[in-house]
mmCIF file of C-alpha atoms in Angstrom:
data_model
loop_
_atom_site.group_PDB
_atom_site.id
_atom_site.type_symbol
_atom_site.label_atom_id
_atom_site.label_comp_id
_atom_site.label_asym_id
_atom_site.label_seq_id
_atom_site.Cartn_x
_atom_site.Cartn_y
_atom_site.Cartn_z
ATOM 1 C CA MET Q 1 -15.372 11.483 -23.221
ATOM 2 C CA ASP Q 2 -13.678 14.873 -23.442
ATOM 3 C CA ILE Q 3 -11.431 16.308 -20.750
ATOM 4 C CA TRP Q 4 -14.288 18.014 -18.863
ATOM 5 C CA ASP Q 5 -16.306 14.795 -18.785
ATOM 6 C CA HIS Q 6 -13.310 13.101 -17.197
ATOM 7 C CA VAL Q 7 -12.999 15.941 -14.684
ATOM 8 C CA ARG Q 8 -16.670 15.593 -13.747
ATOM 9 C CA GLU Q 9 -16.229 11.828 -13.441
ATOM 10 C CA VAL Q 10 -13.244 12.289 -11.129
ATOM 11 C CA ARG Q 11 -15.191 14.802 -9.071
ATOM 12 C CA TYR Q 12 -18.115 12.381 -8.727
ATOM 13 C CA ARG Q 13 -15.847 9.510 -7.634
ATOM 14 C CA LEU Q 14 -14.113 11.750 -5.118
ATOM 15 C CA ILE Q 15 -17.428 12.942 -3.693
ATOM 16 C CA VAL Q 16 -18.704 9.380 -3.276
ATOM 17 C CA SER Q 17 -15.465 8.368 -1.561
ATOM 18 C CA ALA Q 18 -15.568 11.435 0.672
ATOM 19 C CA VAL Q 19 -19.185 10.746 1.684
ATOM 20 C CA ALA Q 20 -18.308 7.163 2.606
ATOM 21 C CA VAL Q 21 -15.357 8.331 4.687
ATOM 22 C CA LEU Q 22 -17.528 11.005 6.325
ATOM 23 C CA VAL Q 23 -20.259 8.525 7.295
ATOM 24 C CA LEU Q 24 -17.726 6.131 8.782
ATOM 25 C CA PHE Q 25 -16.002 9.082 10.452
ATOM 26 C CA VAL Q 26 -19.216 9.954 12.318
ATOM 27 C CA VAL Q 27 -19.558 6.346 13.482
ATOM 28 C CA ALA Q 28 -15.896 6.156 14.506
ATOM 29 C CA PHE Q 29 -16.114 9.485 16.345
ATOM 30 C CA ILE Q 30 -18.821 8.055 18.598
ATOM 31 C CA PHE Q 31 -16.460 5.248 19.603
ATOM 32 C CA TYR Q 32 -13.231 7.236 19.518
ATOM 33 C CA ILE Q 33 -12.112 6.201 23.022
ATOM 34 C CA PRO Q 34 -11.555 2.486 22.193
ATOM 35 C CA ILE Q 35 -10.014 3.587 18.876
ATOM 36 C CA VAL Q 36 -7.514 5.791 20.720
ATOM 37 C CA GLU Q 37 -6.711 2.902 23.053
ATOM 38 C CA LEU Q 38 -6.102 0.650 20.057
ATOM 39 C CA ILE Q 39 -3.883 3.266 18.430
ATOM 40 C CA LEU Q 40 -1.864 3.746 21.626
ATOM 41 C CA ARG Q 41 -1.373 0.016 22.185
ATOM 42 C CA PRO Q 42 1.870 -0.268 20.109
ATOM 43 C CA TYR Q 43 3.364 2.704 21.974
ATOM 44 C CA GLN Q 44 2.423 1.256 25.349
ATOM 45 C CA ILE Q 45 4.012 -2.082 24.473
ATOM 46 C CA ALA Q 46 7.200 -0.324 23.395
ATOM 47 C CA ALA Q 47 7.269 1.898 26.492
ATOM 48 C CA ASP Q 48 6.814 -1.113 28.793
ATOM 49 C CA ARG Q 49 9.699 -2.932 27.104
ATOM 50 C CA VAL Q 50 12.000 0.078 27.374
ATOM 51 C CA SER Q 51 11.043 0.643 31.025
ATOM 52 C CA ALA Q 52 11.696 -3.017 31.818
ATOM 53 C CA ALA Q 53 15.162 -2.819 30.258
ATOM 54 C CA ASN Q 54 15.911 0.615 31.732
ATOM 55 C CA PRO Q 55 13.843 1.323 34.897
ATOM 56 C CA ASP Q 56 15.263 4.857 35.194
ATOM 57 C CA ALA Q 57 13.848 5.900 31.825
ATOM 58 C CA GLN Q 58 11.031 8.423 32.149
ATOM 59 C CA ILE Q 59 8.703 7.863 29.199
ATOM 60 C CA GLN Q 60 5.310 9.480 29.067
ATOM 61 C CA VAL Q 61 2.841 10.483 26.397
ATOM 62 C CA VAL Q 62 1.243 13.904 26.843
ATOM 63 C CA ASN Q 63 -1.564 15.855 25.231
ATOM 64 C CA SER Q 64 -0.795 19.563 25.480
ATOM 65 C CA GLY Q 65 -3.081 22.416 24.488
ATOM 66 C CA VAL Q 66 -6.774 23.174 24.952
ATOM 67 C CA ALA Q 67 -7.748 21.856 21.516
ATOM 68 C CA SER Q 68 -5.497 18.790 21.616
ATOM 69 C CA PRO Q 69 -8.074 16.359 23.066
ATOM 70 C CA MET Q 70 -10.543 17.265 20.333
ATOM 71 C CA LEU Q 71 -7.848 17.001 17.634
ATOM 72 C CA LEU Q 72 -6.898 13.596 18.974
ATOM 73 C CA ALA Q 73 -10.508 12.413 18.711
ATOM 74 C CA LEU Q 74 -10.839 13.818 15.174
ATOM 75 C CA LYS Q 75 -7.571 12.293 13.950
ATOM 76 C CA SER Q 76 -8.331 8.912 15.487
ATOM 77 C CA ALA Q 77 -11.797 8.790 13.962
ATOM 78 C CA GLY Q 78 -10.424 9.982 10.615
ATOM 79 C CA LEU Q 79 -7.778 7.264 10.521
ATOM 80 C CA ALA Q 80 -10.321 4.561 11.365
ATOM 81 C CA ALA Q 81 -12.773 5.892 8.770
ATOM 82 C CA LEU Q 82 -10.159 6.075 6.010
ATOM 83 C CA ILE Q 83 -9.061 2.485 6.575
ATOM 84 C CA ALA Q 84 -12.611 1.152 6.974
ATOM 85 C CA ALA Q 85 -13.732 2.935 3.799
ATOM 86 C CA CYS Q 86 -11.026 1.344 1.628
ATOM 87 C CA PRO Q 87 -13.553 -0.922 -0.176
ATOM 88 C CA VAL Q 88 -15.453 2.189 -1.251
ATOM 89 C CA TRP Q 89 -12.587 4.335 -2.494
ATOM 90 C CA LEU Q 90 -10.861 1.373 -4.122
ATOM 91 C CA TYR Q 91 -14.157 0.566 -5.860
ATOM 92 C CA GLN Q 92 -14.452 4.160 -7.033
ATOM 93 C CA LEU Q 93 -10.974 3.904 -8.516
ATOM 94 C CA TRP Q 94 -12.045 0.712 -10.286
ATOM 95 C CA ALA Q 95 -15.325 2.295 -11.465
ATOM 96 C CA PHE Q 96 -13.434 5.264 -12.922
ATOM 97 C CA ILE Q 97 -11.221 2.940 -14.990
ATOM 98 C CA VAL Q 98 -13.966 0.523 -16.098
ATOM 99 C CA PRO Q 99 -15.839 2.724 -18.633
ATOM 100 C CA GLY Q 100 -12.719 2.908 -20.804
ATOM 101 C CA LEU Q 101 -12.135 -0.847 -20.791
ATOM 102 C CA LEU Q 102 -13.371 -3.673 -22.939
ATOM 103 C CA THR Q 103 -15.591 -6.417 -21.508
ATOM 104 C CA LYS Q 104 -12.627 -8.753 -20.954
ATOM 105 C CA GLU Q 105 -10.650 -5.957 -19.336
ATOM 106 C CA LYS Q 106 -13.530 -5.161 -17.000
ATOM 107 C CA ARG Q 107 -13.208 -8.660 -15.552
ATOM 108 C CA VAL Q 108 -9.543 -7.835 -14.964
ATOM 109 C CA ALA Q 109 -10.561 -4.703 -13.073
ATOM 110 C CA GLN Q 110 -12.896 -6.770 -10.896
ATOM 111 C CA LEU Q 111 -9.977 -9.007 -9.976
ATOM 112 C CA PHE Q 112 -8.059 -5.853 -9.119
ATOM 113 C CA LEU Q 113 -10.783 -4.789 -6.713
ATOM 114 C CA LEU Q 114 -11.169 -8.186 -5.044
ATOM 115 C CA SER Q 115 -7.433 -8.515 -4.443
ATOM 116 C CA ALA Q 116 -6.681 -4.870 -3.633
ATOM 117 C CA ILE Q 117 -8.938 -4.708 -0.564
ATOM 118 C CA PRO Q 118 -7.388 -7.613 1.397
ATOM 119 C CA LEU Q 119 -3.878 -6.580 0.361
ATOM 120 C CA PHE Q 120 -4.381 -3.010 1.564
ATOM 121 C CA LEU Q 121 -5.805 -4.220 4.867
ATOM 122 C CA SER Q 122 -2.980 -6.754 5.199
ATOM 123 C CA GLY Q 123 -0.459 -3.951 4.751
ATOM 124 C CA VAL Q 124 -2.150 -1.928 7.484
ATOM 125 C CA VAL Q 125 -2.082 -4.940 9.827
ATOM 126 C CA VAL Q 126 1.610 -5.605 9.135
ATOM 127 C CA GLY Q 127 2.384 -1.947 9.771
ATOM 128 C CA TYR Q 128 0.454 -2.061 13.043
ATOM 129 C CA LEU Q 129 2.243 -5.201 14.215
ATOM 130 C CA ILE Q 130 5.695 -3.782 13.477
ATOM 131 C CA LEU Q 131 4.998 -0.504 15.305
ATOM 132 C CA PRO Q 132 5.920 -1.726 18.827
ATOM 133 C CA ARG Q 133 9.363 -2.827 17.631
ATOM 134 C CA ALA Q 134 9.867 0.449 15.761
ATOM 135 C CA PHE Q 135 8.835 2.562 18.744
ATOM 136 C CA GLU Q 136 10.965 0.469 21.095
ATOM 137 C CA PHE Q 137 13.978 1.103 18.882
ATOM 138 C CA MET Q 138 13.413 4.862 18.910
ATOM 139 C CA LEU Q 139 12.540 5.120 22.616
ATOM 140 C CA GLY Q 140 15.566 3.017 23.485
ATOM 141 C CA PHE Q 141 17.769 6.076 22.942
ATOM 142 C CA THR Q 142 16.271 7.822 25.976
ATOM 143 C CA VAL Q 143 19.179 9.077 28.144
ATOM 144 C CA ALA Q 144 17.784 8.229 31.576
ATOM 145 C CA GLN Q 145 21.168 8.559 33.297
ATOM 146 C CA ALA Q 146 21.227 12.302 32.551
ATOM 147 C CA GLY Q 147 17.751 12.793 33.965
ATOM 148 C CA VAL Q 148 16.198 13.400 30.538
ATOM 149 C CA ALA Q 149 12.459 12.682 30.440
ATOM 150 C CA ASN Q 150 10.984 11.495 27.153
ATOM 151 C CA LEU Q 151 7.639 13.274 26.676
ATOM 152 C CA GLN Q 152 5.778 12.312 23.516
ATOM 153 C CA ASP Q 153 3.136 14.661 22.139
ATOM 154 C CA LEU Q 154 0.119 12.480 21.495
ATOM 155 C CA ASN Q 155 -1.001 14.247 18.315
ATOM 156 C CA ASP Q 156 2.490 14.100 16.792
ATOM 157 C CA PHE Q 157 2.665 10.424 17.674
ATOM 158 C CA LEU Q 158 -0.717 9.801 16.065
ATOM 159 C CA SER Q 159 0.356 11.596 12.881
ATOM 160 C CA LEU Q 160 3.428 9.376 12.709
ATOM 161 C CA GLU Q 161 1.371 6.220 13.183
ATOM 162 C CA MET Q 162 -1.160 7.332 10.559
ATOM 163 C CA ARG Q 163 1.557 7.842 7.953
ATOM 164 C CA MET Q 164 3.149 4.490 8.687
ATOM 165 C CA LEU Q 165 -0.110 2.549 8.486
ATOM 166 C CA LEU Q 166 -1.162 4.200 5.224
ATOM 167 C CA VAL Q 167 2.298 3.758 3.691
ATOM 168 C CA PHE Q 168 2.253 0.046 4.516
ATOM 169 C CA GLY Q 169 -1.284 -0.354 3.193
ATOM 170 C CA LEU Q 170 -0.659 1.407 -0.120
ATOM 171 C CA SER Q 171 2.697 -0.325 -0.623
ATOM 172 C CA PHE Q 172 1.027 -3.721 -0.422
ATOM 173 C CA LEU Q 173 -0.966 -2.817 -3.559
ATOM 174 C CA LEU Q 174 2.207 -3.198 -5.665
ATOM 175 C CA PRO Q 175 1.504 -6.752 -6.937
ATOM 176 C CA VAL Q 176 -2.087 -5.878 -7.815
ATOM 177 C CA VAL Q 177 -0.963 -2.970 -9.965
ATOM 178 C CA LEU Q 178 1.764 -4.969 -11.715
ATOM 179 C CA VAL Q 179 -0.431 -7.986 -12.468
ATOM 180 C CA MET Q 180 -3.299 -5.813 -13.658
ATOM 181 C CA LEU Q 181 -0.991 -3.954 -16.048
ATOM 182 C CA ASN Q 182 0.178 -7.314 -17.368
ATOM 183 C CA MET Q 183 -3.379 -8.567 -17.805
ATOM 184 C CA LEU Q 184 -4.201 -5.412 -19.741
ATOM 185 C CA GLY Q 185 -1.197 -5.995 -22.011
ATOM 186 C CA LEU Q 186 0.678 -2.903 -20.829
ATOM 187 C CA LEU Q 187 3.476 -4.749 -19.015
ATOM 188 C CA LYS Q 188 5.361 -7.899 -20.028
ATOM 189 C CA SER Q 189 7.035 -10.411 -17.760
ATOM 190 C CA TRP Q 190 10.375 -9.935 -19.515
ATOM 191 C CA GLN Q 191 10.235 -6.246 -18.595
ATOM 192 C CA LEU Q 192 9.757 -7.147 -14.933
ATOM 193 C CA LYS Q 193 12.638 -9.623 -15.149
ATOM 194 C CA LYS Q 194 14.896 -7.046 -16.793
ATOM 195 C CA ALA Q 195 14.088 -4.470 -14.095
ATOM 196 C CA ARG Q 196 14.345 -6.955 -11.210
ATOM 197 C CA THR Q 197 17.676 -5.791 -9.787
ATOM 198 C CA ILE Q 198 16.895 -2.086 -9.886
ATOM 199 C CA SER Q 199 13.358 -2.750 -8.593
ATOM 200 C CA VAL Q 200 14.650 -4.666 -5.563
ATOM 201 C CA PHE Q 201 17.073 -1.827 -4.850
ATOM 202 C CA LEU Q 202 14.267 0.741 -5.201
ATOM 203 C CA CYS Q 203 12.082 -1.273 -2.810
ATOM 204 C CA PHE Q 204 14.715 -0.881 -0.095
ATOM 205 C CA VAL Q 205 15.207 2.802 -0.934
ATOM 206 C CA PHE Q 206 11.460 3.333 -0.756
ATOM 207 C CA GLY Q 207 11.306 1.465 2.556
ATOM 208 C CA ALA Q 208 13.998 3.715 3.996
ATOM 209 C CA VAL Q 209 12.412 6.931 2.749
ATOM 210 C CA ALA Q 210 8.735 6.132 3.195
ATOM 211 C CA THR Q 211 8.837 4.967 6.822
ATOM 212 C CA PRO Q 212 8.729 8.158 8.900
ATOM 213 C CA SER Q 213 10.210 6.486 11.982
ATOM 214 C CA GLY Q 214 13.545 5.858 10.230
ATOM 215 C CA ASP Q 215 14.299 2.667 12.161
ATOM 216 C CA PRO Q 216 15.650 -0.457 10.402
ATOM 217 C CA PHE Q 217 12.784 -2.685 11.594
ATOM 218 C CA SER Q 218 10.118 -0.620 9.845
ATOM 219 C CA MET Q 219 12.275 -0.294 6.728
ATOM 220 C CA LEU Q 220 12.799 -4.067 6.447
ATOM 221 C CA ALA Q 221 9.178 -4.817 7.348
ATOM 222 C CA LEU Q 222 8.114 -2.666 4.404
ATOM 223 C CA SER Q 223 10.904 -3.441 1.920
ATOM 224 C CA LEU Q 224 11.063 -7.235 2.230
ATOM 225 C CA PRO Q 225 7.323 -7.829 1.583
ATOM 226 C CA MET Q 226 7.522 -5.474 -1.391
ATOM 227 C CA VAL Q 227 10.447 -7.458 -2.821
ATOM 228 C CA ILE Q 228 8.605 -10.747 -2.269
ATOM 229 C CA MET Q 229 5.447 -9.362 -3.849
ATOM 230 C CA TYR Q 230 7.432 -8.043 -6.821
ATOM 231 C CA LEU Q 231 8.974 -11.483 -7.400
ATOM 232 C CA ALA Q 232 5.567 -13.129 -7.010
ATOM 233 C CA SER Q 233 4.115 -10.663 -9.518
ATOM 234 C CA GLU Q 234 6.916 -11.477 -11.951
ATOM 235 C CA LEU Q 235 6.149 -15.195 -11.634
ATOM 236 C CA ILE Q 236 2.407 -14.674 -12.133
ATOM 237 C CA CYS Q 237 2.977 -12.445 -15.153
ATOM 238 C CA SER Q 238 5.432 -14.946 -16.617
ATOM 239 C CA ARG Q 239 2.893 -17.749 -16.395
ATOM 240 C CA ARG Q 240 0.195 -15.563 -17.885
ATOM 241 C CA ASP Q 241 2.425 -14.574 -20.803
ATOM 242 C CA LYS Q 242 3.290 -18.224 -21.468
ATOM 243 C CA ALA Q 243 -0.375 -19.208 -21.442
ATOM 244 C CA ARG Q 244 -1.284 -16.319 -23.733
ATOM 245 C CA LEU Q 245 1.470 -17.187 -26.228
ATOM 246 C CA LYS Q 246 0.533 -20.886 -26.205
ATOM 247 C CA GLU Q 247 -3.009 -19.874 -27.079
ATOM 248 C CA ARG Q 248 -1.743 -17.768 -29.983
ATOM 249 C CA ILE Q 249 0.375 -20.696 -31.191
ATOM 250 C CA ARG Q 250 -2.675 -22.948 -31.030
ATOM 251 C CA LYS Q 251 -4.643 -20.467 -33.129
ATOM 252 C CA GLY Q 252 -1.819 -20.263 -35.667
ATOM 253 C CA GLU Q 253 -1.072 -16.581 -35.003
ATOM 254 C CA LEU Q 254 2.542 -17.296 -34.002
ATOM 255 C CA THR Q 255 5.124 -19.985 -34.569
ATOM 256 C CA PRO Q 256 6.874 -21.468 -31.501
ATOM 257 C CA ASP Q 257 10.061 -19.568 -32.402
ATOM 258 C CA GLU Q 258 8.196 -16.269 -32.732
ATOM 259 C CA ALA Q 259 6.448 -16.895 -29.436
ATOM 260 C CA GLU Q 260 9.792 -17.569 -27.736
ATOM 261 C CA ILE Q 261 11.212 -14.321 -29.116
ATOM 262 C CA GLU Q 262 8.181 -12.349 -27.933
ATOM 263 C CA TYR Q 263 8.207 -14.008 -24.506
ATOM 264 C CA ARG Q 264 11.844 -13.103 -23.908
ATOM 265 C CA GLY Q 265 11.445 -9.628 -25.410
ATOM 266 C CA LYS Q 266 14.347 -10.145 -27.789
ATOM 267 C CA THR Q 267 12.748 -8.225 -30.624
ATOM 268 C CA LEU Q 268 11.885 -5.283 -28.418
ATOM 269 C CA GLN Q 269 15.308 -5.283 -26.809
ATOM 270 C CA THR Q 270 16.986 -5.329 -30.212
ATOM 271 C CA ASP Q 271 14.888 -2.378 -31.324
ATOM 272 C CA ASP Q 272 15.803 -0.467 -28.155
ATOM 273 C CA GLN Q 273 19.471 -1.088 -28.754
#
């Protein structure tokens, strides 16, 4: 395929994904009231906790502007549709990659799809569950003694929650990407091991930067699972590399010493040096 064929393929996959999101958006818009209630639940839990600890705190969520109620309904339905349509747009990503893969690699892509969907949804759920603690931390700085009322714009709050949920969901795809690259032969376990320290550090940096709320609870709730998933990916890739090298030894393609050198990346490291 030339570059324009790839462009047309991307356009087709994007259109299919957009249609799926649009259909689910229409359905979600019909039931936007319970969706809004579900979205506001973490904030209400946090506000109740802050009010219980500080009865003088005036915390209220407001919706200002003539168009704000409609924008709230549109944003809520859009968020629900985007999350619900994840099987479709993840499949379209898989389908775009598949034509350029061999038969064996296509099976790898199917594993990517089957694992990516539950991981993305798990990330969204974790993000949702950590939201009350994050909001409680931020609302806890309300200065009730000075008579300061804390009025939260509902649309701004919704935008914040949308970003957090999507960041958590996409971040949980890290192990799928790493393992798939290993299964395709593009990433070795020794490379993951070599980059372990800097990767763990970058996970915490990403957690601090990517969580819009800026509180330590959200940062740790995002960073720690990413670190665990990175280590789990390293272990899975290591076992896969060992199994692959044992198979090559059995076929006579490598000697045990050559397999050990390749597994530990000594040859590649020497070349780099």
